[in-house]
CSV table of C-alpha atoms and ligand atoms in Angstrom, one decimal:
chain,number,residue,atom,x,y,z
A,761,MET,CA,5.6,20.5,-14.5
A,762,LYS,CA,8.2,18.8,-16.7
A,763,ASN,CA,6.0,15.4,-17.5
A,764,GLU,CA,2.6,13.7,-17.8
A,765,ILE,CA,1.3,11.3,-15.5
A,766,PRO,CA,3.4,8.0,-16.1
A,767,GLN,CA,1.3,5.8,-18.5
A,768,HIS,CA,3.3,2.9,-16.8
A,769,ILE,CA,4.3,2.5,-13.0
A,770,GLY,CA,6.1,-0.6,-12.0
A,771,ILE,CA,6.4,-1.1,-8.0
A,772,ILE,CA,8.8,-3.0,-5.7
A,773,MET,CA,6.5,-4.0,-3.0
A,774,ASP,CA,9.6,-4.2,-0.4
A,775,GLY,CA,8.9,-4.0,3.6
A,776,ASN,CA,6.9,-6.7,4.2
A,777,GLY,CA,8.4,-8.8,6.7
A,778,ARG,CA,9.6,-5.3,8.4
A,779,TRP,CA,6.5,-3.9,8.8
A,780,ALA,CA,5.5,-7.1,10.6
A,781,LYS,CA,8.5,-7.2,13.2
A,782,LYS,CA,8.1,-3.9,13.5
A,783,ARG,CA,4.7,-5.7,15.0
A,784,MET,CA,5.8,-8.6,16.4
A,785,LEU,CA,3.5,-10.6,14.2
A,786,PRO,CA,4.8,-13.0,11.9
A,787,ARG,CA,5.8,-11.8,8.5
A,788,VAL,CA,2.8,-13.6,6.5
A,789,MET,CA,0.8,-11.2,7.7
A,790,GLY,CA,3.0,-8.6,6.9
A,791,HIS,CA,2.5,-9.9,3.5
A,792,ARG,CA,-1.3,-9.8,3.8
A,793,ALA,CA,-1.7,-6.2,4.9
A,794,GLY,CA,0.8,-5.6,1.8
A,795,ALA,CA,-2.0,-7.0,-0.2
A,796,GLN,CA,-4.6,-5.2,1.7
A,797,ALA,CA,-2.8,-1.7,0.7
A,798,LEU,CA,-2.2,-3.3,-2.7
A,799,ASP,CA,-6.2,-4.1,-3.1
A,800,LYS,CA,-6.7,0.1,-1.9
A,801,LEU,CA,-4.5,1.5,-3.6
A,802,LEU,CA,-6.0,0.1,-7.2
A,803,LYS,CA,-9.1,1.2,-5.7
A,804,ASP,CA,-8.2,4.8,-4.9
A,805,ALA,CA,-5.7,5.1,-8.2
A,806,SER,CA,-8.1,4.7,-10.4
A,807,GLY,CA,-8.9,7.9,-11.5
A,808,LEU,CA,-5.0,8.9,-11.9
A,809,GLY,CA,-5.0,8.5,-15.1
A,810,VAL,CA,-2.0,5.7,-14.9
A,811,LYS,CA,-2.8,3.2,-17.7
A,812,TYR,CA,-0.6,-0.1,-16.2
A,813,ILE,CA,0.7,-1.0,-13.1
A,814,THR,CA,3.5,-3.9,-12.2
A,815,VAL,CA,4.5,-5.6,-9.1
A,816,TYR,CA,6.5,-7.2,-8.3
A,817,ALA,CA,4.7,-9.9,-6.0
A,818,PHE,CA,7.1,-13.0,-5.9
A,819,SER,CA,10.5,-13.0,-7.7
A,820,THR,CA,12.1,-16.2,-9.0
A,821,GLU,CA,15.1,-16.0,-6.1
A,822,ASN,CA,11.5,-15.7,-3.7
A,823,TRP,CA,11.7,-19.4,-3.6
A,824,LYS,CA,14.7,-19.5,-1.2
A,825,ARG,CA,12.3,-17.8,1.9
A,826,SER,CA,10.9,-20.6,4.0
A,827,GLU,CA,8.6,-23.1,3.1
A,828,ASP,CA,6.0,-21.0,5.7
A,829,GLU,CA,6.4,-18.1,4.1
A,830,ILE,CA,5.7,-19.3,0.3
A,831,LYS,CA,2.9,-20.9,0.9
A,832,GLY,CA,1.3,-17.8,2.5
A,833,ILE,CA,2.2,-15.4,-0.5
A,834,MET,CA,1.2,-18.4,-2.8
A,835,GLY,CA,-2.1,-18.5,-0.8
A,836,LEU,CA,-2.9,-14.9,-1.0
A,837,LEU,CA,-2.0,-14.5,-4.3
A,838,ARG,CA,-4.7,-17.5,-5.5
A,839,GLU,CA,-6.6,-15.5,-2.8
A,840,TYR,CA,-6.5,-11.5,-4.1
A,841,ILE,CA,-7.4,-13.0,-8.1
A,842,ASN,CA,-10.3,-14.4,-6.5
A,843,LYS,CA,-11.4,-11.3,-5.1
A,844,TYR,CA,-10.3,-9.2,-8.1
A,845,PHE,CA,-12.5,-11.1,-9.9
A,846,ASP,CA,-15.6,-11.0,-7.1
A,847,GLU,CA,-15.3,-7.2,-6.4
A,848,MET,CA,-12.9,-5.5,-8.3
A,849,GLU,CA,-15.8,-5.3,-12.1
A,850,SER,CA,-16.7,-2.3,-11.0
A,851,LEU,CA,-13.1,-1.1,-11.4
A,852,SER,CA,-12.7,-2.2,-14.5
A,853,LEU,CA,-9.1,-3.8,-13.3
A,854,ARG,CA,-7.3,-6.3,-16.4
A,855,ILE,CA,-4.9,-8.6,-14.8
A,856,ARG,CA,-2.6,-9.5,-16.8
A,857,SER,CA,0.9,-11.9,-15.5
A,858,ILE,CA,4.9,-11.9,-16.3
A,859,GLY,CA,7.1,-14.3,-15.0
A,860,ASP,CA,7.2,-18.6,-16.0
A,861,LEU,CA,4.3,-19.6,-14.0
A,862,SER,CA,4.8,-22.7,-15.1
A,863,ALA,CA,6.5,-23.2,-11.7
A,864,LEU,CA,3.2,-22.6,-9.8
A,865,SER,CA,0.6,-24.7,-8.1
A,866,PRO,CA,-2.1,-26.4,-10.8
A,867,GLU,CA,-4.7,-24.3,-8.7
A,868,LEU,CA,-2.8,-20.5,-8.9
A,869,GLN,CA,-2.2,-21.3,-12.7
A,870,ALA,CA,-5.8,-21.8,-13.5
A,871,ASP,CA,-6.6,-19.3,-11.4
A,872,ILE,CA,-4.6,-16.8,-13.7
A,873,ALA,CA,-5.7,-17.8,-16.6
A,874,ARG,CA,-9.4,-17.8,-15.6
A,875,MET,CA,-8.8,-13.9,-14.0
A,876,LYS,CA,-6.7,-12.5,-17.8
A,877,GLU,CA,-9.7,-14.0,-19.7
A,878,VAL,CA,-12.7,-12.6,-17.9
A,879,SER,CA,-11.4,-9.0,-17.2
A,880,LYS,CA,-9.2,-8.6,-20.6
A,881,THR,CA,-11.5,-6.7,-22.5
A,882,ARG,CA,-12.4,-4.3,-19.5
A,883,THR,CA,-11.3,-1.2,-19.8
A,884,GLY,CA,-9.3,0.2,-16.7
A,885,ILE,CA,-6.3,-0.4,-14.7
A,886,THR,CA,-4.0,-3.2,-16.1
A,887,LEU,CA,-2.2,-4.5,-13.1
A,888,THR,CA,0.1,-7.0,-14.4
A,889,ILE,CA,1.5,-9.2,-12.0
A,890,ALA,CA,4.7,-10.8,-11.7
A,891,MET,CA,5.0,-14.1,-10.3
A,892,ASN,CA,7.7,-16.5,-10.5
A,893,TYR,CA,9.5,-13.5,-12.4
A,894,GLY,CA,13.2,-12.3,-12.7
A,895,GLY,CA,14.3,-10.4,-15.8
A,896,ARG,CA,17.5,-11.8,-16.3
A,897,ASP,CA,15.5,-15.1,-16.6
A,898,GLU,CA,12.6,-13.9,-18.8
A,899,ILE,CA,16.0,-12.6,-21.4
A,900,ARG,CA,17.2,-16.1,-20.4
A,901,ARG,CA,13.9,-17.6,-22.1
A,902,ALA,CA,13.5,-14.8,-24.9
A,903,LEU,CA,16.8,-15.3,-26.1
A,904,THR,CA,15.9,-19.4,-26.1
A,905,GLN,CA,12.7,-18.7,-28.2
A,906,ILE,CA,14.5,-16.5,-31.0
A,907,ALA,CA,17.2,-18.5,-30.7
A,908,LYS,CA,14.5,-21.7,-31.7
A,909,ASP,CA,12.7,-18.9,-34.4
A,910,CYS,CA,16.1,-18.7,-35.9
A,911,ARG,CA,16.7,-22.4,-36.4
A,912,LYS,CA,13.6,-22.5,-38.1
A,913,GLU,CA,13.6,-20.0,-40.2
A,914,VAL,CA,10.7,-17.9,-38.8
A,915,ILE,CA,13.1,-14.8,-38.2
A,916,HIS,CA,17.1,-14.2,-39.1
A,917,PRO,CA,19.8,-13.2,-36.9
A,918,GLU,CA,19.8,-10.4,-38.8
A,919,ASP,CA,15.8,-9.4,-38.0
A,920,ILE,CA,17.3,-9.4,-34.0
A,921,THR,CA,16.6,-5.7,-33.0
A,922,GLU,CA,15.5,-3.8,-29.4
A,923,GLN,CA,12.2,-4.2,-30.8
A,924,LEU,CA,11.9,-7.4,-31.8
A,925,ILE,CA,13.4,-8.5,-28.6
A,926,SER,CA,11.0,-6.3,-26.7
A,927,SER,CA,8.6,-8.7,-28.1
A,928,TYR,CA,9.6,-11.3,-27.3
A,929,LEU,CA,9.9,-10.8,-23.9
A,930,ASP,CA,6.6,-11.3,-21.0
A,931,THR,CA,5.8,-7.9,-21.3
A,932,SER,CA,5.3,-7.5,-25.1
A,933,PHE,CA,2.0,-6.1,-24.3
A,934,LEU,CA,3.4,-3.5,-22.1
A,935,PRO,CA,5.4,-0.5,-23.2
A,936,ASP,CA,8.1,0.5,-20.9
A,937,PRO,CA,7.5,2.0,-17.4
A,938,GLU,CA,8.7,5.7,-17.2
A,939,LEU,CA,8.6,5.1,-13.4
A,940,ILE,CA,10.1,2.4,-11.0
A,941,ILE,CA,9.1,2.5,-7.2
A,942,ARG,CA,10.2,0.9,-4.5
A,943,THR,CA,9.5,1.1,-1.1
A,944,SER,CA,11.1,1.0,2.0
A,945,GLY,CA,14.5,2.4,1.3
A,946,GLU,CA,16.4,-0.2,0.0
A,947,TRP,CA,18.0,0.8,-3.2
A,948,ARG,CA,18.3,-2.1,-5.5
A,949,THR,CA,16.3,-3.2,-8.6
A,950,SER,CA,16.3,-7.1,-7.6
A,951,ASN,CA,16.1,-8.1,-10.8
A,952,PHE,CA,13.0,-6.1,-11.9
A,953,LEU,CA,12.1,-5.4,-15.7
A,954,LEU,CA,15.7,-5.1,-16.2
A,955,TRP,CA,15.6,-4.4,-19.7
A,956,GLN,CA,11.9,-2.6,-19.8
A,957,GLY,CA,13.3,-0.3,-16.6
A,958,ALA,CA,16.5,1.4,-19.1
A,959,TYR,CA,15.0,4.5,-19.5
A,960,SER,CA,12.8,4.4,-16.3
A,961,GLU,CA,12.9,6.8,-13.2
A,962,TYR,CA,13.6,5.2,-10.2
A,963,TYR,CA,11.8,6.3,-7.0
A,964,PHE,CA,13.2,5.4,-3.7
A,965,THR,CA,11.0,5.9,-0.5
A,966,ASP,CA,11.4,4.6,2.9
A,967,VAL,CA,7.9,4.0,3.5
A,968,LEU,CA,7.6,0.2,4.2
A,969,TRP,CA,5.2,-1.7,1.4
A,970,PRO,CA,1.6,-1.9,4.0
A,971,ASP,CA,2.4,1.7,4.9
A,972,PHE,CA,2.5,3.1,0.7
A,973,ASN,CA,-0.9,4.9,0.0
A,974,ILE,CA,-2.6,7.2,-2.1
A,975,ASP,CA,-0.9,10.0,-0.6
A,976,THR,CA,2.5,8.4,-0.9
A,977,LEU,CA,1.9,7.4,-4.8
A,978,LYS,CA,0.6,10.8,-5.4
A,979,GLU,CA,4.1,12.0,-4.0
A,980,ALA,CA,5.9,9.5,-6.1
A,981,ILE,CA,3.9,10.7,-9.3
A,982,ALA,CA,5.2,14.9,-9.0
A,983,TRP,CA,8.5,14.1,-7.8
A,984,TYR,CA,8.5,12.4,-11.7
A,985,GLN,CA,6.4,15.0,-12.9
A,986,GLY,CA,9.6,17.5,-12.7
A,987,LYS,CA,12.2,15.8,-13.5
A,988,ASP,CA,14.3,16.2,-16.9
A,989,ARG,CA,14.0,13.2,-18.7
A,990,ARG,CA,16.9,13.5,-21.4
A,991,PHE,CA,16.9,9.6,-22.5
A,992,GLY,CA,20.4,9.7,-22.8
A,993,GLY,CA,20.1,13.3,-25.2
A,994,ARG,CA,21.0,16.5,-23.7
A,995,ASN,CA,18.1,18.6,-24.5
A,996,SER,CA,14.5,17.1,-22.4
A,997,LYS,CA,11.1,15.8,-24.6
B,722,FPP,C1,8.7,-7.9,0.2
B,722,FPP,O1,8.8,-7.9,1.1
B,722,FPP,C2,7.1,-8.8,-0.7
B,722,FPP,C3,7.3,-9.6,-1.1
B,722,FPP,C4,8.5,-11.0,-1.6
B,722,FPP,C5,5.3,-10.5,-1.3
B,722,FPP,C6,4.9,-9.2,-1.8
B,722,FPP,C7,3.4,-10.0,-1.9
B,722,FPP,C8,2.5,-9.3,-1.8
B,722,FPP,C9,2.3,-7.8,-1.6
B,722,FPP,C10,1.3,-10.4,-1.4
B,722,FPP,C11,0.6,-10.1,-2.5
B,722,FPP,C12,0.7,-9.7,-3.7
B,722,FPP,C13,-0.7,-9.2,-4.5
B,722,FPP,C14,-0.8,-9.0,-6.2
B,722,FPP,C15,-2.4,-9.8,-4.1
B,722,FPP,P1,9.9,-8.3,2.0
B,722,FPP,O2,9.6,-9.6,2.7
B,722,FPP,O3,10.8,-8.5,1.0
B,722,FPP,O4,9.9,-7.2,3.4
B,722,FPP,P2,11.4,-7.2,4.4
B,722,FPP,O5,12.2,-6.9,3.8
B,722,FPP,O6,11.3,-6.3,5.0
B,722,FPP,O7,11.8,-8.7,5.1
């Protein structure tokens, strides 16, 4: 074993649509099964030692999907964020979000704000939900803010280090993920944690997201633990 348990795991929960199609169900039922899989995983993973889990729930590109599907995913997000409020207190789950929330419905925005506030002192896993999130959009928004702060002379162009850029990103409260998992046999980053994933290990599995569980998570972690991480250097850490 070369590495400890990863502190932060990013997950691209892909394959809900295909899972539903295989069962002749509407796509939204695949997303519902996906939300249930996440729910169960968070419960089962609470003792593993992973501190942060960041999931890609809705990308800046997902607005291209049908109105019905978008409505279905948004409804699930509200339902599950409220469920975390009611049921997940015993797990001590801390909820955060990344992405541009301003395009989401006022009701969903209010639920997210309430969950963040209520869960902020909890000490269990930090679940960060990426909603209306795209890595390029996040970097664009950070650059806009950096430019504004330069204009106001709060910072100066020579202050722009990698650390400073990280502190302007939505993920400023998170360490970079050591491991990023993508399910359903696709080998793409799809605009997820572009800056933060520079040195992440990417684990791709054919399992469709609704079928992902604690055993498949443990397989991914074991794979990660055996990796030689060189960060561009010659020797492992
Ligand atoms: C990708 O599968 C999945 C999504 C775009 C949505 C993920 C959303 C959830 C699991 C809902 C709830 C989330 C939380 C945080 C409670 P796909 O539709 O692209 O699948 P396909 O590639 O098989 O069509």
